[in-house]
Amino acid sequence: MIAFSKFELENGLRVIHHEDKSTPMVALNVLYNVGSKDESPEKTGFAHLFEHLMFGGSVNVPDFDGPIQTAGGENNAFTNNDITNFYDLLPAENIETAFWLESDRMLGLNFDEKVLDVQRKVVLEEFKETCLNQPYGDAWHHISDLAYKVHPYRWPTIGKVPKHVEDATIEDVKTFFYNYYRPNNAILVVCGNIDAQKTKDLSQKWFGDIPSGSIPARNIPPEPAQKKLQQRINQAKVPNDALYLAFHSPSRTHPDFYPTDLLSDILCNGSSSRLYRRLLKQRQLFTQIDCYLTGSVDPGLFIIEGHPAKGVSQEEAEKAIWQELEEIKRDAVPERELQKIKNRIESTLVFSEMNVLNKAINLAFFELLGDADYINQEVDLYKAVTTTDLQRIANEILTPENCSELYYQAQAN
Amino acid sequence: MMLDRTKAPVIRMPEDVQLPKYQKHLLDNGIPVYEVHLGTQEVVKLELVFNAGRPFEHKQLVARATTSLLREGTATHSGSEIAELFDFYGCSLSLPFNLDTANVVVYSLSRYLDQVLPILQDILENPSFSTAELKSFVHRKQQLLKEDLTKNEVVAYRTITDLIFGSKHPYGYNSVEETYAALQREDLQKHFDRTYTIDNCIIFLSGKTSPAHIQSLNKYIGRLSRTGGKVSTSFPTLPTVTEAHFLERPETIQTALRMGRKLFNRQHEDYCGMYVLNALLGGYFGSRLMANIREDKGYTYHIFSQLDVMKFDGYLYIGTEVGNEFVAATRDEIYKELALLRDKAVSEQELEMVKNYLIGTYLTMIDGPFQASELIKTIVLEDLSEDFFSKLVQTTRNITAKQLQDLANKYLQEGDIWQVSVGAPMKN
């Protein structure tokens, strides 16, 4: 249970405060409601490149990182399809430094050409390091391209091609900033050893006079239901074959998200889960196997990925997984197995509340989804799931028509 | 009043940075338990540590194989039953790989720890190390190894540790398919019998702990009885002449660079000073390497330097992945940065930044039961003095620019650095 309070500044900035006296630190998190889904198909990777530019100096402060570190703090950020999220963790004594810096870069950037020039190069190296120079590093490019035909989830956050990042101009940067980096498009969360009044005062002092903006309306076309199996065989210089099955699945806010999440856990979370135990351990058909949801704001994907063991054919690997999926569709999951997964989830949620930074990031994300208090309702939503729900979801989602399949065939090196 | 945004808020660093209190208990069979009672959540972490890592092996890779197979079955429980039981109570059992020790780690809600202790006792008493499980472990590991070896950064890391310590040294050798294939179940049993003993075990318990937890530990783990006497170890002589290795992989578009040298363990008088110097060089975002090679030149997404410290030795290395066209330039800039640290004292402003940054990280090291327990574990296992942490804090606060420059001259000489690149050919 995370007790928090919530208020809104006149410029529309939503602020959430949670006090935790057990820590000497305070975490400050700023979530901007903009992600790679807001990019133009011709300029992908831009939201993430922009995240890098946010560290290159703002109107009144030439450098972001230096002052945070001098205040004994750390900071970083991440971008995904839906959001761009910045966070700072400092000793409680110095939290005002984070208010100062975060508010100044929300006020305005210095739009330095040199910063853009260097960060374009840095992001291109990141593109190479994470996607192009890694075995299976382009899996996400293939999967999103297979599964989404219309929705902007069809390109990955890093960008569809490096060229898009290379072509970014300072004009693009300015437009993007004033469109999206406004207080009324952001959520500020302050967690840790700080009281509510101080949070209120500092928020008003530093963020209060930042003008709000008019945020472009989102006009994202929903992805139409998939009608038939999508398949792609990728012959690549990878060490071993790899299989990915991606099924369209409910959005993070849909009530069915919870049973779907438990279904993925039953299949493959933990060393007693079905795919791990039966296919990897007992039958030794795979050397790695995993199952997870993307958990995105718009309808996402339920992913099963595995590396077949040496000598196991693509057909055998696929067949083994589909047998498991057919079983879970046909036979209700035993109560004890469902209870086991619920216990695991409860444990995971309790552990996730140990860390103030984690709490800050989660509160911001749930507020974006509609209400920060969802964070406290999750346990009950998971507990309410029945074996009937699981069977219904399995039958709805885990079908060939709803599936995109990517197979890496390892070419001899 | 108009807000002056050009003026930074006043910075005040916390005075009180102290290792949290812990309690030491002895189980009936003499195993010490270090308990850190702290935190707000109803959770505990139990960690059993045996001196059973690589320095205590009689055959390469036995330590890792033995630890990994502990969960795969006992005389009375199958691997599948063990997995189901831990999962049912929402507990996690992990067997992380450490160079020096074998660790058995359980995370649990405070109320469920009792439920898994009987099976933990069984695991530590009667593991079966079945031939079939070993075979499947070996196959899996061989295939993962094959994947790892396609990554330039993995090959570069393996090469540099091999160069610094030598391929016979527990900290230097690397796994290859053949070493996995040579493992026999008898090797694992022998390693287990010799090292997983009550006189070679230390327990760390942290979180929302209670006297009942200690009683239960005593009831199960306190009943273990196998003894073996203290295990000892010896090390081969280390290589002395530094080398440069360039491994060409024409098809890759980025090159992995690793540069490093042997240093020492945490007992060495210069350890705390080197901890600060390493941060300055490449230990955080504001470090020299990041500021120059990423934030000014854009050659890489990430560059770092790091002190890897084990019980008996340690080393410092720099690592990065750079675009092929930037390899030689990056290497030259790294050498420039080392020279700069040797030749010129760090400015007061930069010194203040690195010191405060480190003090902040020390606060997070003691923030919460698991972090605190981690620190206490290091102190206990590496036979450090009780005041090790406060020495680290004091050194960080008091070290001068001159002292850091002296350390750079002592330890960051170009001639002492081993160099490895994997990817594009190294051009001058």
PDB file of N, CA, C and O in Angstrom, chain A residues 4 252-253 258 363 365-379 381:
ATOM      1  N   PHE A   4      -0.411   8.292  -0.889  1.00  0.00           N
ATOM      2  CA  PHE A   4       0.105   9.455  -1.620  1.00  0.00           C
ATOM      3  C   PHE A   4      -0.932  10.564  -1.664  1.00  0.00           C
ATOM      4  O   PHE A   4      -2.115  10.336  -1.384  1.00  0.00           O
ATOM      5  N   ARG A 252      -2.828  -2.065 -21.423  1.00  0.00           N
ATOM      6  CA  ARG A 252      -2.513  -2.036 -19.994  1.00  0.00           C
ATOM      7  C   ARG A 252      -3.727  -1.668 -19.149  1.00  0.00           C
ATOM      8  O   ARG A 252      -3.812  -2.037 -17.969  1.00  0.00           O
ATOM      9  N   THR A 253      -4.673  -0.924 -19.738  1.00  0.00           N
ATOM     10  CA  THR A 253      -5.828  -0.457 -18.951  1.00  0.00           C
ATOM     11  C   THR A 253      -7.051  -1.371 -19.075  1.00  0.00           C
ATOM     12  O   THR A 253      -8.049  -1.169 -18.394  1.00  0.00           O
ATOM     13  N   TYR A 258      -5.019  -8.244 -16.565  1.00  0.00           N
ATOM     14  CA  TYR A 258      -4.565  -9.013 -15.399  1.00  0.00           C
ATOM     15  C   TYR A 258      -4.589 -10.525 -15.637  1.00  0.00           C
ATOM     16  O   TYR A 258      -3.586 -11.194 -15.408  1.00  0.00           O
ATOM     17  N   LEU A 363       4.211   5.218  -9.782  1.00  0.00           N
ATOM     18  CA  LEU A 363       3.095   6.146  -9.521  1.00  0.00           C
ATOM     19  C   LEU A 363       2.839   7.027 -10.745  1.00  0.00           C
ATOM     20  O   LEU A 363       1.689   7.272 -11.125  1.00  0.00           O
ATOM     21  N   PHE A 365       3.468   6.362 -13.878  1.00  0.00           N
ATOM     22  CA  PHE A 365       2.893   5.584 -14.973  1.00  0.00           C
ATOM     23  C   PHE A 365       1.411   5.283 -14.725  1.00  0.00           C
ATOM     24  O   PHE A 365       0.581   5.409 -15.617  1.00  0.00           O
ATOM     25  N   PHE A 366       1.069   4.923 -13.481  1.00  0.00           N
ATOM     26  CA  PHE A 366      -0.341   4.642 -13.195  1.00  0.00           C
ATOM     27  C   PHE A 366      -1.193   5.909 -13.299  1.00  0.00           C
ATOM     28  O   PHE A 366      -2.335   5.851 -13.749  1.00  0.00           O
ATOM     29  N   GLU A 367      -0.627   7.041 -12.920  1.00  0.00           N
ATOM     30  CA  GLU A 367      -1.368   8.294 -13.087  1.00  0.00           C
ATOM     31  C   GLU A 367      -1.629   8.552 -14.569  1.00  0.00           C
ATOM     32  O   GLU A 367      -2.711   8.980 -14.965  1.00  0.00           O
ATOM     33  N   LEU A 368      -0.658   8.253 -15.386  1.00  0.00           N
ATOM     34  CA  LEU A 368      -0.849   8.399 -16.826  1.00  0.00           C
ATOM     35  C   LEU A 368      -1.983   7.494 -17.319  1.00  0.00           C
ATOM     36  O   LEU A 368      -2.786   7.875 -18.158  1.00  0.00           O
ATOM     37  N   LEU A 369      -2.030   6.288 -16.749  1.00  0.00           N
ATOM     38  CA  LEU A 369      -3.069   5.343 -17.162  1.00  0.00           C
ATOM     39  C   LEU A 369      -4.463   5.794 -16.712  1.00  0.00           C
ATOM     40  O   LEU A 369      -5.461   5.264 -17.155  1.00  0.00           O
ATOM     41  N   GLY A 370      -4.512   6.763 -15.796  1.00  0.00           N
ATOM     42  CA  GLY A 370      -5.821   7.258 -15.385  1.00  0.00           C
ATOM     43  C   GLY A 370      -5.894   7.636 -13.913  1.00  0.00           C
ATOM     44  O   GLY A 370      -6.575   8.572 -13.547  1.00  0.00           O
ATOM     45  N   ASP A 371      -5.164   6.898 -13.065  1.00  0.00           N
ATOM     46  CA  ASP A 371      -5.227   7.200 -11.640  1.00  0.00           C
ATOM     47  C   ASP A 371      -4.069   6.506 -10.925  1.00  0.00           C
ATOM     48  O   ASP A 371      -3.929   5.284 -11.019  1.00  0.00           O
ATOM     49  N   ALA A 372      -3.263   7.295 -10.225  1.00  0.00           N
ATOM     50  CA  ALA A 372      -2.111   6.719  -9.519  1.00  0.00           C
ATOM     51  C   ALA A 372      -2.559   5.641  -8.535  1.00  0.00           C
ATOM     52  O   ALA A 372      -1.796   4.735  -8.206  1.00  0.00           O
ATOM     53  N   ASP A 373      -3.791   5.727  -8.081  1.00  0.00           N
ATOM     54  CA  ASP A 373      -4.260   4.757  -7.084  1.00  0.00           C
ATOM     55  C   ASP A 373      -4.413   3.343  -7.648  1.00  0.00           C
ATOM     56  O   ASP A 373      -4.523   2.377  -6.882  1.00  0.00           O
ATOM     57  N   TYR A 374      -4.394   3.200  -8.963  1.00  0.00           N
ATOM     58  CA  TYR A 374      -4.408   1.840  -9.527  1.00  0.00           C
ATOM     59  C   TYR A 374      -3.279   1.000  -8.929  1.00  0.00           C
ATOM     60  O   TYR A 374      -3.382  -0.213  -8.829  1.00  0.00           O
ATOM     61  N   ILE A 375      -2.190   1.675  -8.546  1.00  0.00           N
ATOM     62  CA  ILE A 375      -1.038   0.952  -8.007  1.00  0.00           C
ATOM     63  C   ILE A 375      -1.441   0.148  -6.771  1.00  0.00           C
ATOM     64  O   ILE A 375      -0.905  -0.927  -6.514  1.00  0.00           O
ATOM     65  N   ASN A 376      -2.406   0.688  -6.012  1.00  0.00           N
ATOM     66  CA  ASN A 376      -2.841  -0.002  -4.801  1.00  0.00           C
ATOM     67  C   ASN A 376      -3.961  -1.006  -5.050  1.00  0.00           C
ATOM     68  O   ASN A 376      -4.313  -1.778  -4.174  1.00  0.00           O
ATOM     69  N   GLN A 377      -4.519  -0.965  -6.255  1.00  0.00           N
ATOM     70  CA  GLN A 377      -5.618  -1.890  -6.553  1.00  0.00           C
ATOM     71  C   GLN A 377      -5.139  -3.150  -7.262  1.00  0.00           C
ATOM     72  O   GLN A 377      -5.886  -4.110  -7.415  1.00  0.00           O
ATOM     73  N   GLU A 378      -3.895  -3.121  -7.712  1.00  0.00           N
ATOM     74  CA  GLU A 378      -3.397  -4.219  -8.545  1.00  0.00           C
ATOM     75  C   GLU A 378      -3.497  -5.587  -7.885  1.00  0.00           C
ATOM     76  O   GLU A 378      -3.941  -6.544  -8.498  1.00  0.00           O
ATOM     77  N   VAL A 379      -3.059  -5.659  -6.601  1.00  0.00           N
ATOM     78  CA  VAL A 379      -3.063  -6.954  -5.921  1.00  0.00           C
ATOM     79  C   VAL A 379      -4.451  -7.584  -5.995  1.00  0.00           C
ATOM     80  O   VAL A 379      -4.605  -8.753  -6.343  1.00  0.00           O
ATOM     81  N   LEU A 381      -6.876  -6.928  -8.091  1.00  0.00           N
ATOM     82  CA  LEU A 381      -7.251  -7.268  -9.469  1.00  0.00           C
ATOM     83  C   LEU A 381      -6.624  -8.596  -9.883  1.00  0.00           C
ATOM     84  O   LEU A 381      -7.260  -9.414 -10.556  1.00  0.00           O
TER      85      LEU A 381
END
